[in-house]
Short mmCIF file of C-alpha atoms in Angstrom, two decimals:
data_model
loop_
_atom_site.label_atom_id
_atom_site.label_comp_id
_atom_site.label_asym_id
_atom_site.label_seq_id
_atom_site.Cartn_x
_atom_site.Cartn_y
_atom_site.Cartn_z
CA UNK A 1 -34.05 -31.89 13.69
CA UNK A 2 -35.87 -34.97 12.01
CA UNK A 3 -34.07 -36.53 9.22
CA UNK A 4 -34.91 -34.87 5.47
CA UNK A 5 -34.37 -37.89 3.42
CA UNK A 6 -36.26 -40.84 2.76
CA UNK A 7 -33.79 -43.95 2.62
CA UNK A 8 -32.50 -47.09 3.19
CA UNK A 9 -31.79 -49.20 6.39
CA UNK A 10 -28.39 -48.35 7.40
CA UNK A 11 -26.50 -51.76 8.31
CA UNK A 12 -23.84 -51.40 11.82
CA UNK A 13 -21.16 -53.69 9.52
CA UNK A 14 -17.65 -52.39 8.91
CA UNK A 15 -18.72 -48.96 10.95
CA UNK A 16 -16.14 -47.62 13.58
CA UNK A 17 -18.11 -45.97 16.35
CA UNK A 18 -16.74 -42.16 16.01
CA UNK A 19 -15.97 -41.54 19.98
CA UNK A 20 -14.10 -44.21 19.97
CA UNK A 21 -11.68 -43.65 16.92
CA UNK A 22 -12.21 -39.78 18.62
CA UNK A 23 -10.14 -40.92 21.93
CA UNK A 24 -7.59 -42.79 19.64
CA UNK A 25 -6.40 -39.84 17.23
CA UNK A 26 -6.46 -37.64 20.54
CA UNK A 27 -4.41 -40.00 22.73
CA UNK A 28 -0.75 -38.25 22.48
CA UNK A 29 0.65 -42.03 23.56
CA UNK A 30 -1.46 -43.74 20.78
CA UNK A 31 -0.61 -40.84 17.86
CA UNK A 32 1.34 -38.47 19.43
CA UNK A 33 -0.09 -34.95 18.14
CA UNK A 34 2.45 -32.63 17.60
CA UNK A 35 0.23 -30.02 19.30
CA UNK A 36 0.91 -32.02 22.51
CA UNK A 37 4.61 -31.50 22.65
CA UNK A 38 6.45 -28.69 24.37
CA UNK A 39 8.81 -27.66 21.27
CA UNK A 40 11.84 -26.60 21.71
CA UNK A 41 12.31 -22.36 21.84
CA UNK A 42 13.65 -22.16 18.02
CA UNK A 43 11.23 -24.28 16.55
CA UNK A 44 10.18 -24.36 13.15
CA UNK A 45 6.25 -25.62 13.11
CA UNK A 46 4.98 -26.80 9.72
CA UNK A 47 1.46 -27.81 11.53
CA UNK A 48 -1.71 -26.04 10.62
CA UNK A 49 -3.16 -24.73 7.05
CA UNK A 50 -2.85 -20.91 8.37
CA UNK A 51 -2.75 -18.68 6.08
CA UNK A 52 0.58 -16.18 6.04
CA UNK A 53 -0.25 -12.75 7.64
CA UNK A 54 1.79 -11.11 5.31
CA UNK A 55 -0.65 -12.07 2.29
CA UNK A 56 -3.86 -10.66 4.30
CA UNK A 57 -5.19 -7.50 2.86
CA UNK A 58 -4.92 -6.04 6.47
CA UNK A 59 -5.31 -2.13 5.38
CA UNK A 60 -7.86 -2.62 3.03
CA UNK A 61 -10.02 -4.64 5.34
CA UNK A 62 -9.17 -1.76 7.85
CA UNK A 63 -10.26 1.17 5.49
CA UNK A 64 -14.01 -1.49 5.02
CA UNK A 65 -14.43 -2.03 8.68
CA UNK A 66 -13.76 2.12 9.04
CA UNK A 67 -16.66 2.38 6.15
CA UNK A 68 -19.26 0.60 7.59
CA UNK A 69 -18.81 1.80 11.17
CA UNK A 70 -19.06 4.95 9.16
CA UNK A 71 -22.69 3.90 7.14
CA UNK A 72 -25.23 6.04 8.51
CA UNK A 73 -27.55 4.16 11.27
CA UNK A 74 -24.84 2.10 12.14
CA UNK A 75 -26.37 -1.10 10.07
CA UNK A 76 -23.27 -3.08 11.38
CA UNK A 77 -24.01 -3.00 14.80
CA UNK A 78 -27.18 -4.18 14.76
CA UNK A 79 -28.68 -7.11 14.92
CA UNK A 80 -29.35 -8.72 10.51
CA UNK A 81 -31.02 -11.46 8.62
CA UNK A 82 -30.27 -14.82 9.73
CA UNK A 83 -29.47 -16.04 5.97
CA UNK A 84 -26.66 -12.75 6.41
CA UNK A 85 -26.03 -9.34 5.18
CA UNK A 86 -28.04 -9.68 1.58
CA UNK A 87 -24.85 -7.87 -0.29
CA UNK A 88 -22.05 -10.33 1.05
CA UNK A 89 -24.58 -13.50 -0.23
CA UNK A 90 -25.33 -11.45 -3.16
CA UNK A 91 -21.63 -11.97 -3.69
CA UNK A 92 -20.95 -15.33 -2.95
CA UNK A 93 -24.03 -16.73 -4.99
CA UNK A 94 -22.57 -15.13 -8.27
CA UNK A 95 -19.77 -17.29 -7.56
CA UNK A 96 -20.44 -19.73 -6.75
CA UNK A 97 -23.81 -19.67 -9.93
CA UNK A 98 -26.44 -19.91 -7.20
CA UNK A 99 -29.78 -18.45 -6.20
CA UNK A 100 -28.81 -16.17 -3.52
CA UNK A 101 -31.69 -18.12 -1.57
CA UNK A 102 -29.45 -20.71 -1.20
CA UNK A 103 -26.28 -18.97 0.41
CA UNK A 104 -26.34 -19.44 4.35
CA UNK A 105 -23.53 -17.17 6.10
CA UNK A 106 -21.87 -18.87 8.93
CA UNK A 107 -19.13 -18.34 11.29
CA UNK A 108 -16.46 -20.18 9.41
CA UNK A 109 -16.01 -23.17 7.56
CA UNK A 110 -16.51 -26.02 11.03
CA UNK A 111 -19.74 -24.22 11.73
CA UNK A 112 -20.86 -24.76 8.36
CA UNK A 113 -19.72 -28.68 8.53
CA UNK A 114 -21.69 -28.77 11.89
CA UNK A 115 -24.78 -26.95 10.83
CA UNK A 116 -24.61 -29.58 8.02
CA UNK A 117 -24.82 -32.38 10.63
CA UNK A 118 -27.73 -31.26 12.39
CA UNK A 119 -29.84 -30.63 9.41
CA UNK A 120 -28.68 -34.30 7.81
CA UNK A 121 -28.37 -36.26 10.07
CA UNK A 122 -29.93 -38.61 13.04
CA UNK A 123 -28.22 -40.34 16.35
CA UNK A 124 -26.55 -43.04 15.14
CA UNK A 125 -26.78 -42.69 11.44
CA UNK A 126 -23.61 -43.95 9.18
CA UNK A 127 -21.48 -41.58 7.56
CA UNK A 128 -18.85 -41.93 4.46
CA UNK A 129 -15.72 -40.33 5.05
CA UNK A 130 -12.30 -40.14 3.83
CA UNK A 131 -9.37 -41.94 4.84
CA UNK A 132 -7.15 -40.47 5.40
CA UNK A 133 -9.33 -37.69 7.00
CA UNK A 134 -9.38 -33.72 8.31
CA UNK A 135 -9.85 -35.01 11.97
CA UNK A 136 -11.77 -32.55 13.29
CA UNK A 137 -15.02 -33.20 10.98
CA UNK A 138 -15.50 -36.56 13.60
CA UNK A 139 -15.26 -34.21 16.69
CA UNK A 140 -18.17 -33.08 14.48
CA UNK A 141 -19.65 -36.06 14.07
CA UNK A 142 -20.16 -36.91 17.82
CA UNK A 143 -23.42 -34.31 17.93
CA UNK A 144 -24.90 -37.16 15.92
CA UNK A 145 -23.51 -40.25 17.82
CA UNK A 146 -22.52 -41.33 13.88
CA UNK A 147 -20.77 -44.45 12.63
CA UNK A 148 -18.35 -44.17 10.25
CA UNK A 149 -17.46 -45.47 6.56
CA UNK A 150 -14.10 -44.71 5.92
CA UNK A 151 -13.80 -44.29 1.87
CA UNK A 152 -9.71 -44.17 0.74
CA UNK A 153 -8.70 -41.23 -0.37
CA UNK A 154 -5.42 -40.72 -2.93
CA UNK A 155 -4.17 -38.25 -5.87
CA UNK A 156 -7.80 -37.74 -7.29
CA UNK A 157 -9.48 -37.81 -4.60
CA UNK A 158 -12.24 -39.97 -2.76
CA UNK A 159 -11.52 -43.11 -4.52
CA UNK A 160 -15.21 -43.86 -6.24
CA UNK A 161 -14.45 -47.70 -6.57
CA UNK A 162 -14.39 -48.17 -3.28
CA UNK A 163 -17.43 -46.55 -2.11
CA UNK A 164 -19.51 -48.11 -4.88
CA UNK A 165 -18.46 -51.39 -4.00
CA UNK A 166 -19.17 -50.49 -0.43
CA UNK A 167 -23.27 -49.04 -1.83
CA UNK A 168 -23.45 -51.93 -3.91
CA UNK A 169 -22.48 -54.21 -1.17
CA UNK A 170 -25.24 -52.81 1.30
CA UNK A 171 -23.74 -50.18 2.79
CA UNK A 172 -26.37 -47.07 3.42
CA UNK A 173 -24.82 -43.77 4.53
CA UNK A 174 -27.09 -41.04 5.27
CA UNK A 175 -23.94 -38.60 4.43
CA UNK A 176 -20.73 -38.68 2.79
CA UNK A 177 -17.81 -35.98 3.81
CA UNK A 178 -14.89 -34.92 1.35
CA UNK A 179 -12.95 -32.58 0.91
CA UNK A 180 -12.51 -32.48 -2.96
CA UNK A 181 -10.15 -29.46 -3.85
CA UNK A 182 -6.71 -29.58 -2.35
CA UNK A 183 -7.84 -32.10 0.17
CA UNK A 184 -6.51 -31.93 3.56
CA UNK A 185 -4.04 -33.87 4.62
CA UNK A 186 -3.67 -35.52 1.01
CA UNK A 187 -3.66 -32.82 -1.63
CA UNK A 188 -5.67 -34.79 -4.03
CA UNK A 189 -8.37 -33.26 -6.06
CA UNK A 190 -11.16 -35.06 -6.94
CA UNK A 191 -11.96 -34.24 -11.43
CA UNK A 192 -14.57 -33.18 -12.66
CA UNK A 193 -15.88 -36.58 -14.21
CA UNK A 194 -15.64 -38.04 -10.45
CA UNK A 195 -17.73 -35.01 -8.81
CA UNK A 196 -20.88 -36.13 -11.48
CA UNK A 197 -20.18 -39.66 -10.53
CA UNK A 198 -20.17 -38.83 -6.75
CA UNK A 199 -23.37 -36.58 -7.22
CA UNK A 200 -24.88 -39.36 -9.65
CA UNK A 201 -24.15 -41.91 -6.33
CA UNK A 202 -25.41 -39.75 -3.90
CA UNK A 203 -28.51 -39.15 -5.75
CA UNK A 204 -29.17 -42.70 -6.77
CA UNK A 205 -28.58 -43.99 -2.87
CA UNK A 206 -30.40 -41.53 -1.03
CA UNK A 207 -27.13 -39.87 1.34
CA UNK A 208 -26.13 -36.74 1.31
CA UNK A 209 -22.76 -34.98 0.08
CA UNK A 210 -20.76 -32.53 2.22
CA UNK A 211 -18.01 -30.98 0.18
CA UNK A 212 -15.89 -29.20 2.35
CA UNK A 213 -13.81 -26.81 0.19
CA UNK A 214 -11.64 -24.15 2.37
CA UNK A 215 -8.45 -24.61 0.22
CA UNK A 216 -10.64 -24.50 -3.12
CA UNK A 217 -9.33 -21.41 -4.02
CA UNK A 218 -5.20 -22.17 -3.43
CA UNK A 219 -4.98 -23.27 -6.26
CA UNK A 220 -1.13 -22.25 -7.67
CA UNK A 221 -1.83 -21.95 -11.59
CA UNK A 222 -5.45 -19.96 -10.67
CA UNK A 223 -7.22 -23.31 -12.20
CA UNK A 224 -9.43 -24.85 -10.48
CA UNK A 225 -12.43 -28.06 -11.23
CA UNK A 226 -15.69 -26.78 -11.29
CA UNK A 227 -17.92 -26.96 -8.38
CA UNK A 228 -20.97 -26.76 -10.72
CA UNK A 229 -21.64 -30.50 -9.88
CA UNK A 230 -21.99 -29.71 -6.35
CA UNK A 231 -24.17 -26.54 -6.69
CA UNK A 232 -26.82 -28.13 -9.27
CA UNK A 233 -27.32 -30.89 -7.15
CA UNK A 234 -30.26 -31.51 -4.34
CA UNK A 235 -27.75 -33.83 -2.62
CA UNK A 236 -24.90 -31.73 -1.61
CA UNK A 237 -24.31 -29.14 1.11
CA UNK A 238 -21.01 -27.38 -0.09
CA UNK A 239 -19.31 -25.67 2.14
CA UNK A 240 -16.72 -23.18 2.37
CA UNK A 241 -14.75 -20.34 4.58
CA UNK A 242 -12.80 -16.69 4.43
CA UNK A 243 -10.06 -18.72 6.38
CA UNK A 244 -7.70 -19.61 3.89
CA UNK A 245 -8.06 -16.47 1.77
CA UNK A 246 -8.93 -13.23 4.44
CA UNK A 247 -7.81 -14.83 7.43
CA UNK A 248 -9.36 -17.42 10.52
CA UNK A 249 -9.89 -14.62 12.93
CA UNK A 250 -12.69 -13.32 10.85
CA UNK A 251 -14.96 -16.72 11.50
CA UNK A 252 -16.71 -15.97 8.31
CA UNK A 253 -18.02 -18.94 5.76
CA UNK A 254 -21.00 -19.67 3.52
CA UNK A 255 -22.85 -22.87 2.55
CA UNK A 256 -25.01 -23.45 -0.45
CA UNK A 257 -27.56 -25.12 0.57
CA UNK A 258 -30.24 -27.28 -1.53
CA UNK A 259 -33.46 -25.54 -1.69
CA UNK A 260 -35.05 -27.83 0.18
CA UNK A 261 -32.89 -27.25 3.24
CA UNK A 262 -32.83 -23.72 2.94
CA UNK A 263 -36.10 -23.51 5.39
CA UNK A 264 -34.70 -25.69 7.95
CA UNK A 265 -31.31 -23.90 7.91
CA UNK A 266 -32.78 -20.87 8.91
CA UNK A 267 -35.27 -22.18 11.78
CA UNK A 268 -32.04 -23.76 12.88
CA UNK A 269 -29.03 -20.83 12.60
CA UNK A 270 -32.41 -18.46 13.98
CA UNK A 271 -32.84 -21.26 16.88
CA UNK A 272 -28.28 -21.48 18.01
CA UNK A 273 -26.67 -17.72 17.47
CA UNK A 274 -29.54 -16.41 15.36
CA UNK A 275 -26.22 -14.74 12.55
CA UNK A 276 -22.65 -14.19 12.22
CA UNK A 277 -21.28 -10.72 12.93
CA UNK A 278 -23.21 -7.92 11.26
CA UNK A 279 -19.62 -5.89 11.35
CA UNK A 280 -17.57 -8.66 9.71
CA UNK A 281 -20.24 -9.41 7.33
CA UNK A 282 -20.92 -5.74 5.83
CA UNK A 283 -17.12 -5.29 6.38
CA UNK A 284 -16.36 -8.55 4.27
CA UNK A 285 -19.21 -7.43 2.02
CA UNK A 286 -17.70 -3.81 1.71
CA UNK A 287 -14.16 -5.43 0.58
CA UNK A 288 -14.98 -7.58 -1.82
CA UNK A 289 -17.16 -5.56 -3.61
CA UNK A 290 -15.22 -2.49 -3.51
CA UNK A 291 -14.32 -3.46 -6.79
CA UNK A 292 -14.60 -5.96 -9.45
CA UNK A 293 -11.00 -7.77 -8.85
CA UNK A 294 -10.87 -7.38 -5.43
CA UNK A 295 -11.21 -10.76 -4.07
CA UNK A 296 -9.37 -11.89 -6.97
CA UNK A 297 -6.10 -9.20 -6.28
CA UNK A 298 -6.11 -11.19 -3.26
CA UNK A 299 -5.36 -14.42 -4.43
CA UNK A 300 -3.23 -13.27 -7.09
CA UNK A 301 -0.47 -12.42 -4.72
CA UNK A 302 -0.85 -15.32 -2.56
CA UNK A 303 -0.81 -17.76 -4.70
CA UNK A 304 2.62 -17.65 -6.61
CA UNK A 305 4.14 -17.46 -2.94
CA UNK A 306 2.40 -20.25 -1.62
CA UNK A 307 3.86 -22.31 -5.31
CA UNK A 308 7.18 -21.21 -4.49
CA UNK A 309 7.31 -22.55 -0.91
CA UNK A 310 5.55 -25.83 -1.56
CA UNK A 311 8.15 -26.53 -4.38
CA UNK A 312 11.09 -25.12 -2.25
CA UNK A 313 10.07 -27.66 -0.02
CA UNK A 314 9.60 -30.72 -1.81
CA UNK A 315 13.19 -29.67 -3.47
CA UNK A 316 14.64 -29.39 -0.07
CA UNK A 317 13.44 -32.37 1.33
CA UNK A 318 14.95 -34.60 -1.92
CA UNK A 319 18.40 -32.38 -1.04
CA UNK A 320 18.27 -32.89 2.16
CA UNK A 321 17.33 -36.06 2.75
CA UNK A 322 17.79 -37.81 -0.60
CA UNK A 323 15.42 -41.16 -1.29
CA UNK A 324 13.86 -40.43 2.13
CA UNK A 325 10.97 -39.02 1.08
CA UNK A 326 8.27 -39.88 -1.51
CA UNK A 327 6.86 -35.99 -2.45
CA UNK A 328 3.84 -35.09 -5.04
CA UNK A 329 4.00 -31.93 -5.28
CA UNK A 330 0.72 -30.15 -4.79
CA UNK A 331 -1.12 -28.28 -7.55
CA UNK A 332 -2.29 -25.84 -4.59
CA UNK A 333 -3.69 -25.96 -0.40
CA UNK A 334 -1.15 -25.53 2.48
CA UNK A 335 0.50 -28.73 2.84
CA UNK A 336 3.29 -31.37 1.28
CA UNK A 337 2.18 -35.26 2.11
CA UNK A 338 5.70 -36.93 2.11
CA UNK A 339 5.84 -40.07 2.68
CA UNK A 340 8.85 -42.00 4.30
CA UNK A 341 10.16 -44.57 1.73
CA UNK A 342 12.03 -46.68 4.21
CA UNK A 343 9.62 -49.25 6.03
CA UNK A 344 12.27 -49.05 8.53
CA UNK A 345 12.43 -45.96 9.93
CA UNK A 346 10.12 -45.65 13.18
CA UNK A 347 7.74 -42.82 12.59
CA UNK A 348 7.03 -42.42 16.19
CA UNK A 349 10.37 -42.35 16.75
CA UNK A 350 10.93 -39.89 14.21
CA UNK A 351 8.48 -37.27 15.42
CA UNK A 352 9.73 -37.10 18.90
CA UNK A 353 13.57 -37.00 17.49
CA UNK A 354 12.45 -34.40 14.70
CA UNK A 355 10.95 -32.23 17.76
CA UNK A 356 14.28 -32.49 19.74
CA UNK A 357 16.06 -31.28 16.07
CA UNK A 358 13.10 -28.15 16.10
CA UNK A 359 11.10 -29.39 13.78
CA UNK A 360 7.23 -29.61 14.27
CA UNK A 361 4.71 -31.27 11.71
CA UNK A 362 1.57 -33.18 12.25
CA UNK A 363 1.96 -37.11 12.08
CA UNK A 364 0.04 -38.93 9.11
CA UNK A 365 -1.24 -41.47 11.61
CA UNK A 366 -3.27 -38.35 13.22
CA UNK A 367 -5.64 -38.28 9.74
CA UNK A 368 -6.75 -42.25 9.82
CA UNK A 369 -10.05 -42.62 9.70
CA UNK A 370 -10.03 -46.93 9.14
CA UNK A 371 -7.59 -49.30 7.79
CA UNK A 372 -6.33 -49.40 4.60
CA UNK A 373 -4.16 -46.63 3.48
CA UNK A 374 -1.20 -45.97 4.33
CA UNK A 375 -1.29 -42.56 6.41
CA UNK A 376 0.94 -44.01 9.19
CA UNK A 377 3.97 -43.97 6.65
CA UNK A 378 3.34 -40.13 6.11
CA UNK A 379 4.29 -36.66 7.49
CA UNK A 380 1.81 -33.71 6.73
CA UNK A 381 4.01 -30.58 6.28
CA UNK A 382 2.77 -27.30 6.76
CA UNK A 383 4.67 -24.72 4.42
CA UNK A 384 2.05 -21.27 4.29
CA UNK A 385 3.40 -19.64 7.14
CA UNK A 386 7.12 -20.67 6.62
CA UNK A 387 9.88 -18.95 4.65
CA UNK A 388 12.17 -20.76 1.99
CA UNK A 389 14.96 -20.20 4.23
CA UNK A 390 12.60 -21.51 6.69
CA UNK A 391 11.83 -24.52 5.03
CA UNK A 392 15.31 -25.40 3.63
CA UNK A 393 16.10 -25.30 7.68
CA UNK A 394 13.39 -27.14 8.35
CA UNK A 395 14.47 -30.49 5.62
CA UNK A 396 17.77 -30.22 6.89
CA UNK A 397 16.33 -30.89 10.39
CA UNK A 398 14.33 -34.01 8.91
CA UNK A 399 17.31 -35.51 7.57
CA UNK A 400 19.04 -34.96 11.02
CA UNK A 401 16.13 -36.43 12.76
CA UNK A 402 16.45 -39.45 10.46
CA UNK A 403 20.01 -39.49 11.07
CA UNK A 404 19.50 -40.81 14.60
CA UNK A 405 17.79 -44.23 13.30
CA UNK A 406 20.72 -44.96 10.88
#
């Protein structure tokens, strides 16, 4: 699709070519993804932000698939509206404090991100990201052939000083990705003050924002910053996904679009699968609006288990392993960012010997998007699906795999 904005010339300077830094993250000699090692039969994997099955609402969300196969005419098998099933955007759009003409319902939160791409973007164009990064928005980025502008990324999020140095400087995106709540693999979260400023920056340059949210509502105290930045603004797509909450398998997301993308949303979502299930959607639609709280019940009991094991961790880790690790422990998302203190230790090294203790985690090198931060010096620990017991087994594992450089 043609571009929608009106901009700049976007300079080729300080861009990193995204196929290229692609075949580098992927290379299991270069980063060595976790994913690529055959673990050993008792291992404990800390890898992905899955969400534990025992915090699903499995029976209610059987008793609302069981009602609308029930519905008379059989709405849910057949084929819908593009935009999706007009109660479940009903919903989201009072959320989120929307027009319901600007929810789009899409098959999880990556199809969202990639519809985003091919309404934004051209061949070639230059995109702000964060560094360190959730790698799988550049597998994204190669439908556009982008360039990228790695932005750092730390405890509050995209770091704004950067990237307006980097505007001021020349530099002329056509998009800038972050993930502001809980960000993935860095558990920063970007305040409320920043979110105007980034909206203020995107509006006064010309790019647009993608704020990818799928841990926005993990937060562990039920406090979250507002999104209302994002979802006043004409220069952000914000995304965001069931996954974390109801569970990946349902491939059910939303964006809110800005009005003036609505149009070319739907021309093309009409033009690729045409909607997302019509089952999933009036089931989804059928759950959460079964009652007021509903949705809400649902992250009420999740979230005080999801506290517990992200502090049992970062506890077990300083017992463990004591002055190994620098922890911040997260205000909410699926992961602890620990960083290895000692410039020493070999964090290669340490991967491969943590796998031969039975201990799986994704390497911080795996997230780097440019130079810059330190990501290499980090381990990205996956705690949602794991036990306490689990975990405490899992630091003393660590600190064995540690052991072995002493």
């Amino acid at each position: 699709m043609s571009h929608l904005l009106a901009d700049a010339t976007r300079p080729h300077t300080d861009a990193t070519p995204v196929p290229e830094l692609i075949r580098a993250l992927t290379d299991p000699k270069g980063f060595g993804d976790a994913t690529l090692r055959t673990p050993r039969a008792d291992a404990i994997e800390l890898l992905g932000g899955i969400p534990d099955p025992d915090l699903l609402p499995g029976a209610q969300l059987a008793d609302a698939y069981a009602a609308a196969l029930a519905e008379p005419g059989l709405p849910a098998l057949q084929y819908g509206r593009t935009e999706g099933v007009p109660e479940l955007r009903e919903w989201i759009a009072a959320r989120e404090a929307v027009p319901v003409s600007r929810i789009l319902i899409t098959n999880g939160g990556f199809h969202g991100l990639a519809l985003a791409i091919q309404l934004v973007l051209e061949r070639g164009d230059l995109v702000a990201v964060d560094n360190p990064i959730f790698p799988l928005f550049l597998r994204g980025l190669e439908l556009a052939d982008a360039r990228i502008l790695p932005i750092r990324v730390g405890a509050d999020g995209l770091d704004l000083d950067e990237l307006e140095a980097r505007l001021a400087a020349g530099a002329r995106p056509a998009a800038l990705y972050t993930v502001p709540d809980f960000h993935n693999p860095s558990q920063g979260v970007l305040p409320e003050s920043a979110r105007r400023h980034l909206v203020a920056l995107a509006e006064r340059y010309g790019f647009i924002v993608f704020a990818d949210n799928p841990y926005r509502e993990i937060a562990f105290d039920g406090v979250t910053e507002s999104v209302a930045a994002f979802n006043e603004s004409d220069h952000v797509v914000h995304i965001n996904t069931f996954t974390k909450t109801l569970g990946p398998g349902l491939r059910l997301g939303w964006v809110v679009l800005p009005e003036r993308f609505t149009a070319n949303a739907v021309k093309l979502r009409s033009r690729n699968d045409s909607h997302s299930s019509q089952l999933t959607q009036h089931a989804i639609a059928r759950f959460v609006t079964s009652h007021e709280t509903a949705f809400d019940e649902v992250l009420q009991r999740a979230r005080p288990v999801y506290a517990e094991r992200a502090a049992a961790l970062a506890a077990a880790l300083e017992r463990e392993a004591p002055g190994e690790f620098e922890v911040r422990p997260p205000r909410g998302g699926f992961f602890v960012w620990a960083r290895l203190r000692d410039d020493a230790i070999d964090e290669a090294r340490l991967a491969a010997d943590a796998s031969l203790e039975g201990i799986e985690y994704q390497r911080g090198a795996f997230f780097t998007s440019g130079e810059g931060t330190d990501a290499d010096r980090h381990l990205r620990l996956g705690f949602s699906r794991a036990s306490v017991a689990e975990l405490d087994e899992a630091a003393r594992r660590l600190a064995a795999a540690i052991a072995r450089q002493r």
